[in-house]
Amino acid sequence: MSTVTRQEITACTRGAFGSGWVRRDDLCAAARAADARPEVLALLAGLSPHVRVCGLPDLLLLLPDLPDGPRVPGAGEALGAGEARRAPGGGARGGAPAAG
């Protein structure tokens, strides 16, 4: 079982936001729709049923102990070439280093 990260929570719940306040059950539904891992679903289900947030920053404030981690693609989003694995010294998108 691997640790849930801030990036994973962001990727799995971003679909819940955009039309006002979001409840815990809405977050869980968005995570299920994004095929989130069971650990993510358990973490969100563990929030108070009275929780309401209006954006990802609010949600992440409720989960202060989550570590940063590698970028996780969101629902329907695939990692592009160069994002899955970057060569040492490569540029921001995995290309050649900037001329200096």
Tab-separated table of N, CA and C in Angstrom:
chain	number	residue	atom	x	y	z
A	1	MET	N	0.855	-1.183	0.000
A	1	MET	CA	0.000	0.000	0.000
A	1	MET	C	0.893	1.235	0.000
A	2	SER	N	0.687	2.124	-0.962
A	2	SER	CA	1.505	3.319	-1.027
A	2	SER	C	0.759	4.507	-0.427
A	3	THR	N	1.519	5.509	-0.088
A	3	THR	CA	0.984	6.699	0.559
A	3	THR	C	0.200	7.553	-0.431
A	4	VAL	N	-0.892	8.117	0.024
A	4	VAL	CA	-1.677	9.057	-0.777
A	4	VAL	C	-0.962	10.403	-0.740
A	5	THR	N	-0.847	11.055	-1.887
A	5	THR	CA	-0.157	12.345	-1.966
A	5	THR	C	-1.132	13.468	-2.306
A	6	ARG	N	-0.655	14.692	-2.105
A	6	ARG	CA	-1.455	15.872	-2.441
A	6	ARG	C	-1.804	15.880	-3.934
A	7	GLN	N	-0.840	15.490	-4.763
A	7	GLN	CA	-1.067	15.474	-6.200
A	7	GLN	C	-2.139	14.456	-6.577
A	8	GLU	N	-2.143	13.323	-5.899
A	8	GLU	CA	-3.142	12.298	-6.190
A	8	GLU	C	-4.541	12.768	-5.785
A	9	ILE	N	-4.648	13.400	-4.618
A	9	ILE	CA	-5.937	13.953	-4.183
A	9	ILE	C	-6.410	15.005	-5.184
A	10	THR	N	-5.505	15.860	-5.620
A	10	THR	CA	-5.844	16.894	-6.593
A	10	THR	C	-6.356	16.279	-7.891
A	11	ALA	N	-5.636	15.297	-8.406
A	11	ALA	CA	-6.019	14.667	-9.673
A	11	ALA	C	-7.355	13.942	-9.569
A	12	CYS	N	-7.610	13.332	-8.431
A	12	CYS	CA	-8.816	12.509	-8.283
A	12	CYS	C	-10.067	13.301	-7.924
A	13	THR	N	-9.906	14.521	-7.422
A	13	THR	CA	-11.081	15.273	-6.972
A	13	THR	C	-11.362	16.529	-7.783
A	14	ARG	N	-10.502	16.888	-8.704
A	14	ARG	CA	-10.697	18.161	-9.420
A	14	ARG	C	-12.028	18.220	-10.150
A	15	GLY	N	-12.563	17.081	-10.561
A	15	GLY	CA	-13.847	17.050	-11.253
A	15	GLY	C	-15.031	17.434	-10.381
A	16	ALA	N	-14.833	17.477	-9.071
A	16	ALA	CA	-15.933	17.808	-8.158
A	16	ALA	C	-16.170	19.311	-8.060
A	17	PHE	N	-15.181	20.101	-8.445
A	17	PHE	CA	-15.256	21.541	-8.213
A	17	PHE	C	-15.740	22.295	-9.442
A	18	GLY	N	-16.303	23.465	-9.200
A	18	GLY	CA	-16.707	24.328	-10.291
A	18	GLY	C	-18.110	24.876	-10.161
A	19	SER	N	-18.894	24.337	-9.234
A	19	SER	CA	-20.270	24.843	-9.106
A	19	SER	C	-20.656	25.003	-7.643
A	20	GLY	N	-19.833	25.690	-6.892
A	20	GLY	CA	-20.173	25.974	-5.500
A	20	GLY	C	-19.559	25.002	-4.513
A	21	TRP	N	-20.186	24.922	-3.362
A	21	TRP	CA	-19.679	24.112	-2.261
A	21	TRP	C	-19.754	22.625	-2.593
A	22	VAL	N	-18.751	21.899	-2.154
A	22	VAL	CA	-18.650	20.462	-2.419
A	22	VAL	C	-18.614	19.732	-1.082
A	23	ARG	N	-19.414	18.702	-0.957
A	23	ARG	CA	-19.469	17.898	0.269
A	23	ARG	C	-18.549	16.693	0.165
A	24	ARG	N	-18.338	16.053	1.300
A	24	ARG	CA	-17.499	14.856	1.352
A	24	ARG	C	-17.970	13.813	0.340
A	25	ASP	N	-19.270	13.576	0.276
A	25	ASP	CA	-19.784	12.556	-0.636
A	25	ASP	C	-19.532	12.921	-2.100
A	26	ASP	N	-19.538	14.216	-2.415
A	26	ASP	CA	-19.219	14.661	-3.780
A	26	ASP	C	-17.752	14.383	-4.104
A	27	LEU	N	-16.884	14.607	-3.112
A	27	LEU	CA	-15.460	14.325	-3.296
A	27	LEU	C	-15.235	12.837	-3.538
A	28	CYS	N	-15.918	12.010	-2.755
A	28	CYS	CA	-15.796	10.555	-2.913
A	28	CYS	C	-16.305	10.118	-4.280
A	29	ALA	N	-17.414	10.703	-4.721
A	29	ALA	CA	-17.971	10.349	-6.030
A	29	ALA	C	-17.012	10.738	-7.153
A	30	ALA	N	-16.399	11.916	-7.039
A	30	ALA	CA	-15.438	12.350	-8.055
A	30	ALA	C	-14.227	11.423	-8.079
A	31	ALA	N	-13.763	11.021	-6.905
A	31	ALA	CA	-12.611	10.121	-6.834
A	31	ALA	C	-12.944	8.756	-7.434
A	32	ARG	N	-14.142	8.254	-7.156
A	32	ARG	CA	-14.555	6.977	-7.763
A	32	ARG	C	-14.626	7.097	-9.280
A	33	ALA	N	-15.167	8.212	-9.769
A	33	ALA	CA	-15.271	8.433	-11.215
A	33	ALA	C	-13.896	8.525	-11.869
A	34	ALA	N	-12.898	8.966	-11.104
A	34	ALA	CA	-11.530	9.079	-11.612
A	34	ALA	C	-10.731	7.797	-11.385
A	35	ASP	N	-11.415	6.728	-10.969
A	35	ASP	CA	-10.747	5.440	-10.704
A	35	ASP	C	-9.632	5.568	-9.674
A	36	ALA	N	-9.917	6.295	-8.598
A	36	ALA	CA	-8.937	6.477	-7.525
A	36	ALA	C	-8.662	5.154	-6.817
A	37	ARG	N	-7.483	5.061	-6.265
A	37	ARG	CA	-7.109	3.873	-5.490
A	37	ARG	C	-7.961	3.785	-4.224
A	38	PRO	N	-8.112	2.587	-3.666
A	38	PRO	CA	-8.892	2.417	-2.431
A	38	PRO	C	-8.373	3.281	-1.280
A	39	GLU	N	-7.069	3.517	-1.224
A	39	GLU	CA	-6.494	4.341	-0.158
A	39	GLU	C	-6.996	5.779	-0.245
A	40	VAL	N	-7.152	6.283	-1.459
A	40	VAL	CA	-7.665	7.645	-1.656
A	40	VAL	C	-9.126	7.711	-1.228
A	41	LEU	N	-9.896	6.722	-1.663
A	41	LEU	CA	-11.313	6.688	-1.298
A	41	LEU	C	-11.493	6.605	0.214
A	42	ALA	N	-10.668	5.796	0.873
A	42	ALA	CA	-10.761	5.663	2.330
A	42	ALA	C	-10.410	6.978	3.024
A	43	LEU	N	-9.397	7.667	2.519
A	43	LEU	CA	-8.997	8.947	3.112
A	43	LEU	C	-10.129	9.968	2.995
A	44	LEU	N	-10.732	10.067	1.826
A	44	LEU	CA	-11.827	11.022	1.632
A	44	LEU	C	-13.057	10.629	2.439
A	45	ALA	N	-13.351	9.345	2.493
A	45	ALA	CA	-14.507	8.873	3.267
A	45	ALA	C	-14.311	9.122	4.755
A	46	GLY	N	-13.062	9.253	5.188
A	46	GLY	CA	-12.765	9.517	6.588
A	46	GLY	C	-12.981	10.961	7.008
A	47	LEU	N	-13.210	11.849	6.039
A	47	LEU	CA	-13.524	13.238	6.379
A	47	LEU	C	-14.901	13.294	7.039
A	48	SER	N	-15.119	14.319	7.820
A	48	SER	CA	-16.423	14.502	8.460
A	48	SER	C	-17.521	14.603	7.404
A	49	PRO	N	-18.681	14.009	7.662
A	49	PRO	CA	-19.785	14.136	6.706
A	49	PRO	C	-20.307	15.570	6.606
A	50	HIS	N	-19.879	16.427	7.512
A	50	HIS	CA	-20.313	17.824	7.515
A	50	HIS	C	-19.366	18.735	6.744
A	51	VAL	N	-18.278	18.174	6.219
A	51	VAL	CA	-17.283	18.963	5.491
A	51	VAL	C	-17.886	19.519	4.208
A	52	ARG	N	-17.593	20.806	3.964
A	52	ARG	CA	-17.925	21.456	2.698
A	52	ARG	C	-16.732	22.312	2.317
A	53	VAL	N	-16.291	22.173	1.091
A	53	VAL	CA	-15.161	22.959	0.595
A	53	VAL	C	-15.554	23.577	-0.737
A	54	CYS	N	-14.890	24.673	-1.090
A	54	CYS	CA	-15.239	25.324	-2.357
A	54	CYS	C	-14.104	25.260	-3.370
A	55	GLY	N	-13.039	24.555	-3.047
A	55	GLY	CA	-11.939	24.419	-3.994
A	55	GLY	C	-10.863	23.500	-3.451
A	56	LEU	N	-9.935	23.139	-4.318
A	56	LEU	CA	-8.847	22.253	-3.910
A	56	LEU	C	-8.006	22.813	-2.764
A	57	PRO	N	-7.710	24.119	-2.751
A	57	PRO	CA	-6.938	24.629	-1.615
A	57	PRO	C	-7.626	24.373	-0.275
A	58	ASP	N	-8.948	24.540	-0.236
A	58	ASP	CA	-9.686	24.265	1.003
A	58	ASP	C	-9.571	22.797	1.391
A	59	LEU	N	-9.706	21.914	0.411
A	59	LEU	CA	-9.602	20.483	0.687
A	59	LEU	C	-8.219	20.135	1.211
A	60	LEU	N	-7.187	20.659	0.587
A	60	LEU	CA	-5.826	20.334	1.012
A	60	LEU	C	-5.521	20.886	2.401
A	61	LEU	N	-6.183	21.973	2.796
A	61	LEU	CA	-6.016	22.480	4.163
A	61	LEU	C	-6.552	21.490	5.189
A	62	LEU	N	-7.549	20.699	4.803
A	62	LEU	CA	-8.103	19.688	5.706
A	62	LEU	C	-7.214	18.450	5.799
A	63	LEU	N	-6.239	18.354	4.914
A	63	LEU	CA	-5.360	17.183	4.847
A	63	LEU	C	-3.898	17.630	4.916
A	64	PRO	N	-3.508	18.287	6.017
A	64	PRO	CA	-2.182	18.905	6.077
A	64	PRO	C	-1.021	17.919	6.105
A	65	ASP	N	-1.259	16.683	6.472
A	65	ASP	CA	-0.168	15.721	6.601
A	65	ASP	C	0.144	14.968	5.316
A	66	LEU	N	-0.587	15.256	4.246
A	66	LEU	CA	-0.311	14.566	2.988
A	66	LEU	C	1.017	15.038	2.414
A	67	PRO	N	1.849	14.106	1.992
A	67	PRO	CA	3.121	14.505	1.388
A	67	PRO	C	2.926	14.936	-0.059
A	68	ASP	N	3.879	15.739	-0.541
A	68	ASP	CA	3.939	15.994	-1.972
A	68	ASP	C	4.451	14.717	-2.606
A	69	GLY	N	4.171	14.533	-3.839
A	69	GLY	CA	4.619	13.326	-4.514
A	69	GLY	C	4.703	13.563	-5.997
A	70	PRO	N	4.972	12.507	-6.740
A	70	PRO	CA	5.044	12.662	-8.191
A	70	PRO	C	3.690	13.042	-8.751
A	71	ARG	N	3.721	13.745	-9.846
A	71	ARG	CA	2.487	14.172	-10.508
A	71	ARG	C	1.708	12.945	-10.947
A	72	VAL	N	0.415	12.967	-10.685
A	72	VAL	CA	-0.467	11.862	-11.048
A	72	VAL	C	-1.451	12.375	-12.080
A	73	PRO	N	-1.596	11.703	-13.225
A	73	PRO	CA	-2.564	12.181	-14.210
A	73	PRO	C	-3.976	12.093	-13.668
A	74	GLY	N	-4.811	13.055	-14.050
A	74	GLY	CA	-6.202	13.054	-13.616
A	74	GLY	C	-7.043	12.165	-14.501
A	75	ALA	N	-8.327	12.169	-14.254
A	75	ALA	CA	-9.247	11.329	-15.024
A	75	ALA	C	-9.134	11.672	-16.504
A	76	GLY	N	-8.858	10.682	-17.302
A	76	GLY	CA	-8.779	10.873	-18.740
A	76	GLY	C	-7.539	11.601	-19.206
A	77	GLU	N	-6.609	11.871	-18.324
A	77	GLU	CA	-5.406	12.613	-18.667
A	77	GLU	C	-4.226	11.659	-18.614
A	78	ALA	N	-3.449	11.620	-19.648
A	78	ALA	CA	-2.274	10.749	-19.675
A	78	ALA	C	-1.026	11.602	-19.559
A	79	LEU	N	0.010	11.023	-19.001
A	79	LEU	CA	1.282	11.717	-18.962
A	79	LEU	C	1.816	11.824	-20.378
A	80	GLY	N	2.308	12.996	-20.719
A	80	GLY	CA	2.877	13.190	-22.042
A	80	GLY	C	4.292	12.652	-22.114
A	81	ALA	N	4.811	12.560	-23.305
A	81	ALA	CA	6.185	12.108	-23.485
A	81	ALA	C	7.105	13.052	-22.737
A	82	GLY	N	8.038	12.517	-22.030
A	82	GLY	CA	8.956	13.345	-21.259
A	82	GLY	C	8.472	13.616	-19.857
A	83	GLU	N	7.180	13.410	-19.569
A	83	GLU	CA	6.687	13.620	-18.217
A	83	GLU	C	6.792	12.350	-17.392
A	84	ALA	N	6.640	11.204	-18.024
A	84	ALA	CA	6.716	9.954	-17.284
A	84	ALA	C	8.136	9.707	-16.794
A	85	ARG	N	9.094	10.036	-17.627
A	85	ARG	CA	10.489	9.835	-17.250
A	85	ARG	C	11.302	10.924	-17.921
A	86	ARG	N	12.033	11.663	-17.141
A	86	ARG	CA	12.839	12.747	-17.685
A	86	ARG	C	14.307	12.385	-17.593
A	87	ALA	N	15.021	12.713	-18.629
A	87	ALA	CA	16.460	12.460	-18.625
A	87	ALA	C	17.139	13.466	-17.713
A	88	PRO	N	18.202	13.050	-17.012
A	88	PRO	CA	18.936	14.001	-16.175
A	88	PRO	C	19.410	15.177	-17.015
A	89	GLY	N	19.234	16.364	-16.493
A	89	GLY	CA	19.677	17.564	-17.183
A	89	GLY	C	18.715	18.037	-18.253
A	90	GLY	N	17.595	17.344	-18.407
A	90	GLY	CA	16.622	17.730	-19.431
A	90	GLY	C	15.881	18.987	-19.031
A	91	GLY	N	15.229	19.597	-19.995
A	91	GLY	CA	14.457	20.802	-19.732
A	91	GLY	C	13.154	20.485	-19.027
A	92	ALA	N	12.325	21.499	-18.871
A	92	ALA	CA	11.080	21.353	-18.122
A	92	ALA	C	10.148	20.311	-18.729
A	93	ARG	N	10.190	20.112	-20.031
A	93	ARG	CA	9.323	19.125	-20.679
A	93	ARG	C	10.135	17.915	-21.138
A	94	GLY	N	11.337	17.732	-20.588
A	94	GLY	CA	12.134	16.565	-20.932
A	94	GLY	C	12.992	16.782	-22.160
A	95	GLY	N	13.028	17.991	-22.683
A	95	GLY	CA	13.827	18.286	-23.869
A	95	GLY	C	15.256	18.627	-23.494
A	96	ALA	N	15.917	19.277	-24.399
A	96	ALA	CA	17.310	19.650	-24.170
A	96	ALA	C	17.388	20.750	-23.123
A	97	PRO	N	18.497	20.782	-22.378
A	97	PRO	CA	18.675	21.856	-21.399
A	97	PRO	C	18.702	23.212	-22.096
A	98	ALA	N	18.285	24.222	-21.377
A	98	ALA	CA	18.294	25.577	-21.920
A	98	ALA	C	19.723	26.021	-22.178
A	99	ALA	N	19.907	26.764	-23.262
A	99	ALA	CA	21.236	27.284	-23.582
A	99	ALA	C	21.631	28.306	-22.541
A	100	GLY	N	22.854	28.258	-22.130
A	100	GLY	CA	23.238	29.169	-21.066
A	100	GLY	C	24.420	29.874	-21.345
